[in-house]
Amino acid sequence: ILNVEQSPQSLHVQEGDSTNFTCSFPSSNFYALHWYRWETAKSPEALFVMTLNGDEKKKGRISATLNTKEGYSYLYIKGSQPEDSATYLCASVTGANNLFFGTGTRLTVIP
Amino acid sequence: DVKVTQSSRYLVKRTGEKVFLECVQDMDHENMFWYRQDPGLGLRLIYFSYDVKMKEKGDIPEGYSVSREKKERFSLILESASTNQTSMYLCASSLVASNQPQHFGDGTRLSIL
């Protein structure tokens, strides 16, 4: 079992603020890093899959970076909106093709 | 768009019952997965399958079994339900490569009384 850690556990921000959170994972045997958004009463939705050290991906106001050598990824949200409120999950993939999930960061954007 | 459908959103069963959770995907994905989500814990893998009739244990397989008779359908079976199996269960599917995202169903909230 891989130890994937996310911080902070929860976060409250004002509408319009930018925010970021962290996913830490073991750097050995790394294959890929996934980010998912999980809104209440919906299914988790894939945001990014990242594989290369130094990778940066962007989807609208959300972006992510990856450092495989030191074992971390950052997720950034620019100008947070109430609809960004969700739990953000990261998962690290090992050679066995299994995803090991962190416990998530629960984001609440206050209007 | 990939559609992963779980048979029930909410289910209440009694201790000792045999419980079946069904999952169907419509995108011809090779991989299918069953997870459970409990407060304060990440999604934990119960079982996964790479192909029809193939299954592999995940991190917490005890008390569960699975069946994959057709490519699109992956069933999770609680052989004799216990109260500690009360949880949210999520099914997912994906293409084979590790850089492919998983597509999740809406989840089944199972309560064992």
PDB file of N, CA and C in Angstrom, chain A residues 21 23 44 53 67 86 98:
ATOM      1  N   PHE A  21      -3.348  23.344  -3.146  1.00  0.00           N
ATOM      2  CA  PHE A  21      -3.135  22.285  -2.180  1.00  0.00           C
ATOM      3  C   PHE A  21      -2.153  21.252  -2.732  1.00  0.00           C
ATOM      4  N   CYS A  23      -0.269  17.282  -2.890  1.00  0.00           N
ATOM      5  CA  CYS A  23      -0.343  15.816  -2.857  1.00  0.00           C
ATOM      6  C   CYS A  23       1.097  15.306  -2.782  1.00  0.00           C
ATOM      7  N   PRO A  44     -16.791  10.939  -8.766  1.00  0.00           N
ATOM      8  CA  PRO A  44     -15.493  11.600  -8.981  1.00  0.00           C
ATOM      9  C   PRO A  44     -15.234  11.774 -10.481  1.00  0.00           C
ATOM     10  N   ASN A  53       8.070  14.270 -15.032  1.00  0.00           N
ATOM     11  CA  ASN A  53       8.595  15.240 -14.088  1.00  0.00           C
ATOM     12  C   ASN A  53       8.579  16.624 -14.713  1.00  0.00           C
ATOM     13  N   ASN A  67       6.238  17.043  -9.556  1.00  0.00           N
ATOM     14  CA  ASN A  67       7.664  16.844  -9.291  1.00  0.00           C
ATOM     15  C   ASN A  67       7.831  15.395  -8.857  1.00  0.00           C
ATOM     16  N   ALA A  86     -15.748  21.254  -3.601  1.00  0.00           N
ATOM     17  CA  ALA A  86     -15.701  19.815  -3.854  1.00  0.00           C
ATOM     18  C   ALA A  86     -14.556  19.237  -3.037  1.00  0.00           C
ATOM     19  N   ASN A  98      -2.256   0.005 -10.203  1.00  0.00           N
ATOM     20  CA  ASN A  98      -3.245   0.331  -9.192  1.00  0.00           C
ATOM     21  C   ASN A  98      -3.098   1.769  -8.769  1.00  0.00           C
TER      22      ASN A  98
END
